[in-house]
Tab-separated table of C-alpha atoms in Angstrom:
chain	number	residue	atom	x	y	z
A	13	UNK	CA	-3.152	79.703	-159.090
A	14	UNK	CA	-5.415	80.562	-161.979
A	15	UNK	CA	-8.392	82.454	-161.854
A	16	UNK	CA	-10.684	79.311	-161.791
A	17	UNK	CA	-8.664	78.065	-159.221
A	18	UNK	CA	-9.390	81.151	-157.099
A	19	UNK	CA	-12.728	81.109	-157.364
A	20	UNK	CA	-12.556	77.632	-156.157
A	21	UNK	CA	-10.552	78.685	-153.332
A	22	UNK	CA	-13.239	81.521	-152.112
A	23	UNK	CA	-16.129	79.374	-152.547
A	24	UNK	CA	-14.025	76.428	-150.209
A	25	UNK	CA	-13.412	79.420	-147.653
A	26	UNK	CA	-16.836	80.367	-147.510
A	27	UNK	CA	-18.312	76.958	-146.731
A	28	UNK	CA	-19.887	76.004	-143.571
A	29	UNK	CA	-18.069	73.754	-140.718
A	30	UNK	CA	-19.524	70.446	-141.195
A	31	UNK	CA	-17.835	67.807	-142.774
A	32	UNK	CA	-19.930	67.745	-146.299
A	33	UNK	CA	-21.515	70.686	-148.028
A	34	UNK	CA	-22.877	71.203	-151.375
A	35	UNK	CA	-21.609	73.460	-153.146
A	36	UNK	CA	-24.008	72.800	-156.111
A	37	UNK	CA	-26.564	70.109	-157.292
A	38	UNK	CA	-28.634	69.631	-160.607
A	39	UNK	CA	-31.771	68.093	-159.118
A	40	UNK	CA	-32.266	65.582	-156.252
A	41	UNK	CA	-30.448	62.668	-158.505
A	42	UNK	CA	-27.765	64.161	-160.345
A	43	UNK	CA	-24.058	65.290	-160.457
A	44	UNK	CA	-23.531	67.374	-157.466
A	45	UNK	CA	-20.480	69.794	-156.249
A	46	UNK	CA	-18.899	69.757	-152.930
A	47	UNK	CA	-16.509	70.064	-150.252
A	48	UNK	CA	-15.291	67.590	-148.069
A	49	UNK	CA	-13.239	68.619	-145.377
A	50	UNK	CA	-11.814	67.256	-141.431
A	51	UNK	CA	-9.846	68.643	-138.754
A	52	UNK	CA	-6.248	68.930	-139.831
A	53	UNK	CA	-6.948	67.477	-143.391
A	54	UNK	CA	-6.553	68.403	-146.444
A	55	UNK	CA	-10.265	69.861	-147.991
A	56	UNK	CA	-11.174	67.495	-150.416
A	57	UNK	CA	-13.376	69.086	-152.819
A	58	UNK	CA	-15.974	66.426	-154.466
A	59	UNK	CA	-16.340	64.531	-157.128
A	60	UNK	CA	-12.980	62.977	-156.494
A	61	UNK	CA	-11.261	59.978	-156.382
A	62	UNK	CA	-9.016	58.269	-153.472
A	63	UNK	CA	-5.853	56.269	-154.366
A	64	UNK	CA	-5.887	52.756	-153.704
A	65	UNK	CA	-3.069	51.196	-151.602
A	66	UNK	CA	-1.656	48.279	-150.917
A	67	UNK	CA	-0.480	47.888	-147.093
A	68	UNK	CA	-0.914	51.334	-146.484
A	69	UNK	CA	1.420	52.805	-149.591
A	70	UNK	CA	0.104	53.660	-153.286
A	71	UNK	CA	1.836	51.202	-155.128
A	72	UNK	CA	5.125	51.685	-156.722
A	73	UNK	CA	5.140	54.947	-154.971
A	74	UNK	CA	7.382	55.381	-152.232
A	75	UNK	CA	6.611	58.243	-149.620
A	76	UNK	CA	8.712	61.318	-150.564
A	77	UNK	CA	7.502	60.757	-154.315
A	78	UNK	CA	3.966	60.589	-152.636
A	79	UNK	CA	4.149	63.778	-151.256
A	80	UNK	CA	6.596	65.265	-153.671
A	81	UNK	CA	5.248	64.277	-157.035
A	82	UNK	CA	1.543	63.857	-156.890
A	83	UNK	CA	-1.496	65.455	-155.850
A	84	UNK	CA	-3.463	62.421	-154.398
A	85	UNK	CA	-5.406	64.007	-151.590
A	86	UNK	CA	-6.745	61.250	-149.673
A	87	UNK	CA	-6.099	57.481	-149.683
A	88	UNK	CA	-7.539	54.191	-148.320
A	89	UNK	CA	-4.986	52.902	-146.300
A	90	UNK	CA	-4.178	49.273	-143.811
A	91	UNK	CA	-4.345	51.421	-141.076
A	92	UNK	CA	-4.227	55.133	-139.209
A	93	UNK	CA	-3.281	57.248	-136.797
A	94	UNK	CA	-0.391	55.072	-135.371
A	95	UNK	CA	-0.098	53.557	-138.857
A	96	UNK	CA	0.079	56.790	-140.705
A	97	UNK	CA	3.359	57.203	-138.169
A	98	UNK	CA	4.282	53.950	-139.319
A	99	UNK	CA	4.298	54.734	-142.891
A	100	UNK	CA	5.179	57.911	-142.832
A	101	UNK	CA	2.172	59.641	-144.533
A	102	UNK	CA	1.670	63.060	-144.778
A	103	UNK	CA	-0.489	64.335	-142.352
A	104	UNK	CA	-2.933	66.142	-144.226
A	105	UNK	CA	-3.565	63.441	-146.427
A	106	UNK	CA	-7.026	61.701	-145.735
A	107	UNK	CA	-7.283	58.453	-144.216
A	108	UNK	CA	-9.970	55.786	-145.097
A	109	UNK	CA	-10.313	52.350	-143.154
A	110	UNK	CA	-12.077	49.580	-144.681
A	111	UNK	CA	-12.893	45.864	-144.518
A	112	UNK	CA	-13.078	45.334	-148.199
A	113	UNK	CA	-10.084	45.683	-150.698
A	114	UNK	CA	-10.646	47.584	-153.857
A	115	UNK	CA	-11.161	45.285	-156.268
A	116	UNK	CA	-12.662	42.825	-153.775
A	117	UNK	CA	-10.959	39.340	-153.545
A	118	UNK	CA	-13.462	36.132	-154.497
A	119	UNK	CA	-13.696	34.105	-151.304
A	120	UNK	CA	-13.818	30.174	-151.410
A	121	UNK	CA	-17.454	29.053	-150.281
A	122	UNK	CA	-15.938	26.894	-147.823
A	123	UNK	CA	-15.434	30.071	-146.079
A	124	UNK	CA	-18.645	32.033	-146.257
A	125	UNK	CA	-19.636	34.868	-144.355
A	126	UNK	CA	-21.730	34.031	-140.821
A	127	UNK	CA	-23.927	35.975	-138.306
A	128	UNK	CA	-20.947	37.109	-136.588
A	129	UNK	CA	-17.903	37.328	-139.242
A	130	UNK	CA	-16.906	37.999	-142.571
A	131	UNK	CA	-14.384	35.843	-144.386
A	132	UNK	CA	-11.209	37.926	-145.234
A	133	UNK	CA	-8.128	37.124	-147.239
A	134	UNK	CA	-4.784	37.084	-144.999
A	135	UNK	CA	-1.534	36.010	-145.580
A	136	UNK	CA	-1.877	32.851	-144.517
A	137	UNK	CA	-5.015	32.287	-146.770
A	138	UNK	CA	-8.901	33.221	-145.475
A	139	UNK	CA	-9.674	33.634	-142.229
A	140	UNK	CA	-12.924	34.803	-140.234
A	141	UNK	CA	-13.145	37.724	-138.661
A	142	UNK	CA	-15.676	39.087	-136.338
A	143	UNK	CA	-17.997	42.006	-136.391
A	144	UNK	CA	-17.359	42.756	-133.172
A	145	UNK	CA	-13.261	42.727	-133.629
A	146	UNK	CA	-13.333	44.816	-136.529
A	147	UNK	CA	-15.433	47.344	-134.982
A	148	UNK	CA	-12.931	47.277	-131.566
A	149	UNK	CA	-9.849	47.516	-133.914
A	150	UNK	CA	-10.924	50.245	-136.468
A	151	UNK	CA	-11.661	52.600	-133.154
A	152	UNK	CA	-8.162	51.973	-131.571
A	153	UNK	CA	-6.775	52.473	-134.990
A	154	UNK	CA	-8.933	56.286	-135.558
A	155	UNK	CA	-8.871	56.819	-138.964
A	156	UNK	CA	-9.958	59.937	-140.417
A	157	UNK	CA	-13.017	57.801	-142.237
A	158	UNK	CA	-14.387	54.321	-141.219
A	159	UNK	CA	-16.341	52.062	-143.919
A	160	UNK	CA	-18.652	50.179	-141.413
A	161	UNK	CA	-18.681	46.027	-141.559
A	162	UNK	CA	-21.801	44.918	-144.268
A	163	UNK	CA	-22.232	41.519	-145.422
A	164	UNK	CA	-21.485	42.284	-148.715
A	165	UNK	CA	-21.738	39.577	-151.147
A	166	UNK	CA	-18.904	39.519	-154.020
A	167	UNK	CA	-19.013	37.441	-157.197
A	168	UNK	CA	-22.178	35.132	-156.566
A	169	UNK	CA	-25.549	35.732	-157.154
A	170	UNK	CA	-28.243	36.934	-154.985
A	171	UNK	CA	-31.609	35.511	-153.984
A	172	UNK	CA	-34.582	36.619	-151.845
A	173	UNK	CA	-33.219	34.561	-149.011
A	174	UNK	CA	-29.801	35.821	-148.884
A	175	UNK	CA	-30.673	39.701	-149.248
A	176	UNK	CA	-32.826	39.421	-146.411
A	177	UNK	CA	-29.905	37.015	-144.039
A	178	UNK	CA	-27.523	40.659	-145.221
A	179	UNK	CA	-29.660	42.383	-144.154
A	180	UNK	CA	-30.329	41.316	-140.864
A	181	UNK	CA	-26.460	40.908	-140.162
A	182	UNK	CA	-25.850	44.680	-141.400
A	183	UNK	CA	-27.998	45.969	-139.335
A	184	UNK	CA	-26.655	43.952	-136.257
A	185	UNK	CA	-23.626	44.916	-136.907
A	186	UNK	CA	-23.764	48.464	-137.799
A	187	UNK	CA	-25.964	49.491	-134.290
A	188	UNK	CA	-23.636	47.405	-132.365
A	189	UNK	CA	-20.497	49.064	-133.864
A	190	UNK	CA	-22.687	52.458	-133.183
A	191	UNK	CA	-23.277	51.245	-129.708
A	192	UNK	CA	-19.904	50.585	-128.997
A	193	UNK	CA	-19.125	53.658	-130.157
A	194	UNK	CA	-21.464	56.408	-127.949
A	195	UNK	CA	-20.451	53.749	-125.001
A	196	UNK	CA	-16.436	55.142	-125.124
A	197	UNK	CA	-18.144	58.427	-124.593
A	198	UNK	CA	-15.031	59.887	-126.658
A	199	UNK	CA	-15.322	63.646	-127.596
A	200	UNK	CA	-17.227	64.338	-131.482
A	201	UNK	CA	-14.794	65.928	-133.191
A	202	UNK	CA	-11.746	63.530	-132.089
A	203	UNK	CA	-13.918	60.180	-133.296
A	204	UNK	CA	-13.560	58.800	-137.236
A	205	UNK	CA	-16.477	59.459	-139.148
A	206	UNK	CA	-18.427	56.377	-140.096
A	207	UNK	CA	-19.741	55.704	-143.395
A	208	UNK	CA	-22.710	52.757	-143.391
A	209	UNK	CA	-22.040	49.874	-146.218
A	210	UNK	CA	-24.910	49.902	-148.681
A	211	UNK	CA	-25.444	46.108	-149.721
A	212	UNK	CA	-25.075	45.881	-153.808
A	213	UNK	CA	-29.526	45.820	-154.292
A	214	UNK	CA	-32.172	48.261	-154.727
A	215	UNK	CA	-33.081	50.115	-151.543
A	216	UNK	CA	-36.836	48.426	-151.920
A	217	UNK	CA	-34.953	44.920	-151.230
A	218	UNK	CA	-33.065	46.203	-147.795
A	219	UNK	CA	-35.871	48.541	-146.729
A	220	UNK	CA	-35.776	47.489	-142.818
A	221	UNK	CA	-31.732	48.301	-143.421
A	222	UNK	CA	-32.575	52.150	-145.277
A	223	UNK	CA	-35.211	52.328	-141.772
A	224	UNK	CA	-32.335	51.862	-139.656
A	225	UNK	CA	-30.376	54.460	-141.290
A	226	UNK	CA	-32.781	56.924	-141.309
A	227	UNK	CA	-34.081	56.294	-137.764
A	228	UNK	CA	-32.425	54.092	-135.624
A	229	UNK	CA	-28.978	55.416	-136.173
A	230	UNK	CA	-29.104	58.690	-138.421
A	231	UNK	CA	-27.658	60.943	-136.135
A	232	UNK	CA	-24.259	58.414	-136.240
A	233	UNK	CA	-23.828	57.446	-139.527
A	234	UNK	CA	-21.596	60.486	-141.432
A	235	UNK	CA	-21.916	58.931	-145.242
A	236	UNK	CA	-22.345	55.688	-147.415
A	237	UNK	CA	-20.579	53.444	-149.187
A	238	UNK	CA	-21.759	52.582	-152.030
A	239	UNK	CA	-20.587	48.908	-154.241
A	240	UNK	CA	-23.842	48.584	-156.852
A	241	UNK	CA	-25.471	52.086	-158.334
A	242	UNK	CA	-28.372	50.452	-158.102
A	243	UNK	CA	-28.776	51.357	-154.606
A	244	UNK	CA	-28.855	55.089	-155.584
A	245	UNK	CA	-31.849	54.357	-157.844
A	246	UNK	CA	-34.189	54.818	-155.053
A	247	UNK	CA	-32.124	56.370	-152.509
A	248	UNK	CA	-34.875	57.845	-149.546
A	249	UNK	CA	-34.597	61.521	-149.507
A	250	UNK	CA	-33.469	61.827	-145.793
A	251	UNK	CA	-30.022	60.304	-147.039
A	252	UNK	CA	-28.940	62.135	-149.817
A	253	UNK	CA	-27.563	64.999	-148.581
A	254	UNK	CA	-24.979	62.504	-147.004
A	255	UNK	CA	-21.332	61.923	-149.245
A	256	UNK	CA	-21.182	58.901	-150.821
A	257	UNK	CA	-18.050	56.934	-151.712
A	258	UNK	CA	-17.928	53.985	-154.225
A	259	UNK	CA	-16.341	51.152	-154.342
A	260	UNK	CA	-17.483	50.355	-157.717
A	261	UNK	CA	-14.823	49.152	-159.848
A	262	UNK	CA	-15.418	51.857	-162.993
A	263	UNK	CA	-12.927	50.160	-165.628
A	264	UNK	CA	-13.207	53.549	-167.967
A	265	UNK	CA	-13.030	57.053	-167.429
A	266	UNK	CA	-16.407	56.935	-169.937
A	267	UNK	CA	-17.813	54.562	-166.091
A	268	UNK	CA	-16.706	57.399	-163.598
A	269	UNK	CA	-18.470	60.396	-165.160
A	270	UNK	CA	-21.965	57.884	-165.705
A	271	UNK	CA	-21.281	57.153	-161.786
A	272	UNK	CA	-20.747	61.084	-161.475
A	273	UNK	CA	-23.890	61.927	-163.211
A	274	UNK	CA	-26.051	60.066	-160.938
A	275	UNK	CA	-24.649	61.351	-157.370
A	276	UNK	CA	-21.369	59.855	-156.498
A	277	UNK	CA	-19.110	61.881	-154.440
A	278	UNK	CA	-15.693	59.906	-154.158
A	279	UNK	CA	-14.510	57.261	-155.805
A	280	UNK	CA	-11.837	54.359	-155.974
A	281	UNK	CA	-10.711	53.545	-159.747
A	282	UNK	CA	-8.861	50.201	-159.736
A	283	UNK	CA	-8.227	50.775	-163.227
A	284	UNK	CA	-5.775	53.720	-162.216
A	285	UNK	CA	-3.040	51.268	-161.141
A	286	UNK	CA	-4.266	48.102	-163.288
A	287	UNK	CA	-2.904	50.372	-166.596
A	288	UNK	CA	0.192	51.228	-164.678
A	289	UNK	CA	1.097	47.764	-164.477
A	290	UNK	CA	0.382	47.087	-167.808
A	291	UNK	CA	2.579	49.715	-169.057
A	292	UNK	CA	-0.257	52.274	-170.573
A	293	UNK	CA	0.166	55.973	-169.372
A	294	UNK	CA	-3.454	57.123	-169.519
A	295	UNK	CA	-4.098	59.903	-172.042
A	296	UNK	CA	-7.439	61.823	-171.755
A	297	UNK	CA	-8.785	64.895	-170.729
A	298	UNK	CA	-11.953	66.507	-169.178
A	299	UNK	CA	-13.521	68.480	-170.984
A	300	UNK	CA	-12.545	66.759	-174.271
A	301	UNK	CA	-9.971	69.098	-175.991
A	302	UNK	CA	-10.005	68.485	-179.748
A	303	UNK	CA	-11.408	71.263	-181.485
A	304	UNK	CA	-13.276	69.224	-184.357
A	305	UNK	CA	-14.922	66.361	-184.221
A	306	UNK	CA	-12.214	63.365	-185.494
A	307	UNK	CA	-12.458	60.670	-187.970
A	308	UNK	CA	-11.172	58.023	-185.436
A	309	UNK	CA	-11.672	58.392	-181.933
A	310	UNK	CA	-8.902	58.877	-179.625
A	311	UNK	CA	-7.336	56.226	-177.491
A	312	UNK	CA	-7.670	56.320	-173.796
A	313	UNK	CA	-3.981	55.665	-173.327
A	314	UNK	CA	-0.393	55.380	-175.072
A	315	UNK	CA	0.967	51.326	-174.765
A	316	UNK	CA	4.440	52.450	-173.926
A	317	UNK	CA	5.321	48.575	-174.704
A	318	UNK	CA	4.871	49.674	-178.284
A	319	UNK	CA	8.459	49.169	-180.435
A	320	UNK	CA	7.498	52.522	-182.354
A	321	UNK	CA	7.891	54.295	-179.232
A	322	UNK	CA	12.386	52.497	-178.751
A	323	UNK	CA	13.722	55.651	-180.464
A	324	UNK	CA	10.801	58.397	-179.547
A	325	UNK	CA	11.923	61.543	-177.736
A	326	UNK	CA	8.238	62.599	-177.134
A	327	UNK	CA	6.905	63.267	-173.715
A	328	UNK	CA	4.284	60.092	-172.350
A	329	UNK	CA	1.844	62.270	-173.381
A	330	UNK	CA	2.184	65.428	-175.452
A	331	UNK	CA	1.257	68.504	-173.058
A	332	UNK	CA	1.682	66.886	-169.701
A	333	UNK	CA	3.368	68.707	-167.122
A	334	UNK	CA	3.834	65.936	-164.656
A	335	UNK	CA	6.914	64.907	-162.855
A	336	UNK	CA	7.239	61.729	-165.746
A	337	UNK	CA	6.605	64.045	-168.915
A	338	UNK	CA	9.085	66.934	-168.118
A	339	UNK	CA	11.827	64.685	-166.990
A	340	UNK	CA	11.677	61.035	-169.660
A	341	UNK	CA	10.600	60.639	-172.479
A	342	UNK	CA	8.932	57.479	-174.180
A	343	UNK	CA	12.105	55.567	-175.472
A	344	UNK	CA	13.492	56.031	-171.806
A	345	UNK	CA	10.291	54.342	-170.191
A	346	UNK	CA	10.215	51.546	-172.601
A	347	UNK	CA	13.440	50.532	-171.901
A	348	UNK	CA	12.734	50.636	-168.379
A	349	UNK	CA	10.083	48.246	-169.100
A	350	UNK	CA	11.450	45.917	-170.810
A	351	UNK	CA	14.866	46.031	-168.548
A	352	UNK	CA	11.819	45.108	-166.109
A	353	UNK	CA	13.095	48.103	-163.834
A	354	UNK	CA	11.001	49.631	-161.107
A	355	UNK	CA	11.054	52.905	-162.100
A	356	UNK	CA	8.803	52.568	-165.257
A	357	UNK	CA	6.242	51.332	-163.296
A	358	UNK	CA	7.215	54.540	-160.696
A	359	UNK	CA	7.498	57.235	-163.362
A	360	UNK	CA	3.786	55.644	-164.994
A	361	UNK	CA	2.049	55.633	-162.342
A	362	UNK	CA	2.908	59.641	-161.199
A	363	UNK	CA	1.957	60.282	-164.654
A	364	UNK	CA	-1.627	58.609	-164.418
A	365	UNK	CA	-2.490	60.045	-161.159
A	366	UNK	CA	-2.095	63.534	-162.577
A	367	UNK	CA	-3.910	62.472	-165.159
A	368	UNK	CA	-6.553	61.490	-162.738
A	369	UNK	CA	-6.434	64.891	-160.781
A	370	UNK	CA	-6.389	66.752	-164.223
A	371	UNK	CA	-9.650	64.699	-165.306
A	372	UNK	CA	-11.449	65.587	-161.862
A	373	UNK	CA	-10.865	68.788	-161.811
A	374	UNK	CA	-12.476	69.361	-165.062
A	375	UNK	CA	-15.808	67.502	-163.672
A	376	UNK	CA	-15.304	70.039	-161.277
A	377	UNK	CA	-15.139	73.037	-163.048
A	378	UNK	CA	-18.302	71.987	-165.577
A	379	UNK	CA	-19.890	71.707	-162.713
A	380	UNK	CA	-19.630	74.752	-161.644
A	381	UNK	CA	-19.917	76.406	-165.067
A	382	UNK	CA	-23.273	73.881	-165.490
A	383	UNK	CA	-21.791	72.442	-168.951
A	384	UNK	CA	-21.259	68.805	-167.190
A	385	UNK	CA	-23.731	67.302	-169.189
A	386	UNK	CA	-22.875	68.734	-172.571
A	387	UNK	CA	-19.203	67.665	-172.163
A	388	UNK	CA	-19.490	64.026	-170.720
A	389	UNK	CA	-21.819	63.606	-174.470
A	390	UNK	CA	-18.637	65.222	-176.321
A	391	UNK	CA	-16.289	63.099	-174.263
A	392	UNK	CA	-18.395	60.129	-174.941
A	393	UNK	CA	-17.935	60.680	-179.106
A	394	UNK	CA	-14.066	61.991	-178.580
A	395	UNK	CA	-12.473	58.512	-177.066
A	396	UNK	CA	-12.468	55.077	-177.501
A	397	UNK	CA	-14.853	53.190	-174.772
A	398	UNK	CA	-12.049	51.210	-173.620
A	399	UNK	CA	-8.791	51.377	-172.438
A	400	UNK	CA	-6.186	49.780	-174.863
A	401	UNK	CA	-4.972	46.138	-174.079
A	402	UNK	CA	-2.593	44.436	-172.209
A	403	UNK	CA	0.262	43.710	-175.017
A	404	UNK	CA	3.452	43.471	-172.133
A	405	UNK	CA	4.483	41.772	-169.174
A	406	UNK	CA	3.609	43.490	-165.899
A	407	UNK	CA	5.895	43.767	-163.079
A	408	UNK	CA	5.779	41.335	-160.612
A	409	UNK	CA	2.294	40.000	-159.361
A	410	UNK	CA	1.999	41.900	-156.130
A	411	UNK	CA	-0.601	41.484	-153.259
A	412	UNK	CA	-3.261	43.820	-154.336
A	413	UNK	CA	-3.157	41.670	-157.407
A	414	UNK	CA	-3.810	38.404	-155.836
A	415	UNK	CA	-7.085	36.677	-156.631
A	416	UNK	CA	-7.648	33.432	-155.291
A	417	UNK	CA	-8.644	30.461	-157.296
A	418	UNK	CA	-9.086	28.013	-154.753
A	419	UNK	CA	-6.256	25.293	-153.273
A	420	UNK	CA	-3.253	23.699	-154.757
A	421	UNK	CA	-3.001	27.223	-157.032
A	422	UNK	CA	0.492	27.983	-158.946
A	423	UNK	CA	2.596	30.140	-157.893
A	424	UNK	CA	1.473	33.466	-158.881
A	425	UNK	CA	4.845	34.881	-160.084
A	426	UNK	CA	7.413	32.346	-162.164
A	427	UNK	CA	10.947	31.420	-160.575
A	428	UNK	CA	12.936	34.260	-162.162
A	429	UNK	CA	16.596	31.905	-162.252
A	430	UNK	CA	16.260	27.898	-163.215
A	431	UNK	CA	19.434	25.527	-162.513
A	432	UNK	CA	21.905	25.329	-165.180
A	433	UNK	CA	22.202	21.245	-165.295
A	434	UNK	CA	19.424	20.045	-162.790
A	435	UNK	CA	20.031	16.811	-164.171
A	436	UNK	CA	23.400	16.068	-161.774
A	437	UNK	CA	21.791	17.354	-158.886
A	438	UNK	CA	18.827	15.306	-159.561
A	439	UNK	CA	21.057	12.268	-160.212
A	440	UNK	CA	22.721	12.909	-156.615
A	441	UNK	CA	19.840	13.567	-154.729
A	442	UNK	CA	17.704	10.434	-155.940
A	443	UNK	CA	18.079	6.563	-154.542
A	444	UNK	CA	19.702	4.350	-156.661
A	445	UNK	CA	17.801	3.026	-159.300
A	446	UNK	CA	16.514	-0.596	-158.883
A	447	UNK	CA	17.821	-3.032	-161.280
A	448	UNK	CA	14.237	-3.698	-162.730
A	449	UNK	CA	13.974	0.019	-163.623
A	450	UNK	CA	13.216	1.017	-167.387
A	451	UNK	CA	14.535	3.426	-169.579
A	452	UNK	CA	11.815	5.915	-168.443
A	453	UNK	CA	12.559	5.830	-164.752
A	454	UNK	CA	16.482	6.232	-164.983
A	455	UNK	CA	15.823	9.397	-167.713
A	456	UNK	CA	13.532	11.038	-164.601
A	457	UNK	CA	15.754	10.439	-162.280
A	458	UNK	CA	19.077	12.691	-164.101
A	459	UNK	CA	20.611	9.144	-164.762
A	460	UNK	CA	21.297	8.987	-168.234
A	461	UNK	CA	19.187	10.690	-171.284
A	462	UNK	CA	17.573	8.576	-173.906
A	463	UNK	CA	19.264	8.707	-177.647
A	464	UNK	CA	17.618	8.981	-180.750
């Protein structure tokens, strides 16, 4: 542990016992340090991100590389308590439970949301689920963290009317999930902590929803979550001492530290996992380290589909000391990739995680040292605004990649073997061919082939 690191360590040890403190603010709206921590959980310390899973599991990361080879500290998972048995997570990894995947999924409008459900995406395509099921289920299930139900709409646009109908059905829903909640009488400290869902406009537009917070139901509600920033904007002052998580969708590291600057506590970075599967191991740091200002900025990230990289010995990334970097080397991973094996997608993925914890705990320490501001301007003329494209094929299309595009869709991922000669099997599975039947018919049907 380095001397920054012990610091860290003392000021963590010294904090209070409730669940959020702040360590250290800039103003009322601003970047902000702190220190998240729950009974028999890892202490998170804040700004920081949570990994996004898939059925309860990071992808392409099984468990013992989970706890062996990364330092993701908390996760949104399926599930909890008698899940976390189920998938063997480490126990002092934090739990979140919510309604809403990360990215959200477009829902059909033939399956809107109502006064008493939301429309969810299930195996066996959208179904409705109510309010009062999901608040049952999520207590029996006693994650560490619970993202109450909102009527959150995704993908459409929103007018006067509509605001005020999520509105209404937020509010319902929250003090009845609340209610349901004092009425098991179960003891404080053994209960999940409850964020409220803050609906993606201005807190001017949902005002009788801020009044419930910061009346009806403040002494229940332990944190936000947050999907627009404009809903910071004008936050009321009686809930910003409160951590905030976002489920924002930041699609560049140049995103998080904006979303940083103006209060955000934890966050979820779909773009983590979205380079993974494209085969880019992310390559930036926090503060920026190149000594002189550079004629080109850097890229966010090395393509490791690249053919200059077949016969390079280098590391992923020069420097790194993850699991990935001090093991492979680039020509290994690229022939992983294009022998479509799992464990490029396995070794990339460890790699940009500890890029991720690297790049957080540098927010951190600026924050501490009070340079955040400074940096996030050199960062901004350092790197490229956007990650590098897509140039390979990804693995296959998984189910936190599914996005629905409405009935009678293709098959997301292509049949990986085809028949040799179809045409006999055709030919032997077909009715015999009338004796009217032209040249066309008997081709289709594997009979004979047209010559030219």
């Amino acid at each position: 542990m380095g001397s920054t690191d012990a610091v860290a360590a003392v000021q963590v040890a010294n904090l209070p016992s409730e669940m959020f403190s702040i360590i250290k603010t800039s103003g009322t709206i601003g970047p902000r340090l702190g220190c998240l921590r729950l009974a028999g959980r890892q202490v998170l310390e804040t700004p920081h991100f949570l990994a996004i899973t898939s059925r309860g599991v990071v992808p392409h990361i099984t468990q013992d590389s989970f706890a062996g080879a990364t330092g993701i500290s908390g996760v949104p998972p399926d599930g909890s308590s008698p899940l976390r048995r189920f998938i063997a997570l480490p126990e002092p990894t934090l739990l979140v439970l919510g309604a809403r995947r990360t990215p959200p999924v477009f829902a059909p409008s033939a399956n809107p949301n109502t006064n008493t459900s939301v429309s969810i995406c299930t195996s066996v395509g959208f179904r409705p689920m109510k309010a009062a099921d999901y608040a049952e289920g999520v207590e029996r299930l006693q994650p560490d963290i619970v993202v109450g139900l909102g009527d959150i709409p995704y993908g459409r646009a929103l007018g006067a009317k509509r605001i005020e109908k999520a509105t209404d059905r937020n509010i319902e829903w929250l003090q009845s999930h609340v209610k349901a909640r004092n009425d098991a009488k179960a003891p404080k400290g053994s209960r999940s902590k409850l964020f409220a869902s803050l609906p993606p406009v201005s807190c001017a537009n949902q005002q009788y929803y801020i009044d419930t917070l910061t009346q009806d139901v403040a002494k229940d509600v332990d944190g936000l979550a947050v999907y627009d920033m404009v809903s910071l904007e004008d936050l009321p002052e009686q809930l910003r001492h409160l951590p905030k998580l976002a489920f924002t969708e930041p699609s560049t590291p140049h995103e998080i530290l904006r979303q940083i600057s103006l209060g955000i506590d934890v966050l979820t970075i779909p773009f983590l996992t979205a380079a993974t599967d494209a085969g880019i191991a992310l390559d930036f740091t926090f503060p920026a380290n190149s000594s002189e200002q550079e004629a080109q900025p850097k890229i966010l990230g090395v393509d490791m589909w690249l053919e200059d990289h077949a016969t390079s010995l280098q590391p992923l990334v020069d420097g790194c000391k993850c699991y990935a970097c001090t093991n492979h080397h680039r020509a290994y991973v690229q022939h992983l990739l294009n022998a479509k094996e799992m464990l490029a997608w396995v070794l990339l993925q460890i790699h940009n995680h500890h890029t991720l914890d690297l790049f957080f705990a540098g927010i951190r320490q600026t924050l501490r040292n009070g340079s955040f501001e400074d940096n996030v301007e050199r960062f901004a003329k350092v790197y490229e605004t956007l990650l590098p494209e897509k140039t390979g094929q990804g693995p296959r299309v998984r189910g936190y990649q599914y996005k629905s595009e409405g009935p009678g869709e293709p098959k997301k991922n292509a049949a990986p073997f085809q028949t040799f000669d179809d045409k006999k099997e055709k030919l032997a599975e077909s009715t015999p061919p009338s004796a009217e039947a032209g040249a066309a018919e008997l081709e289709e049907l594997g009979f004979a082939e047209k010559q030219t």
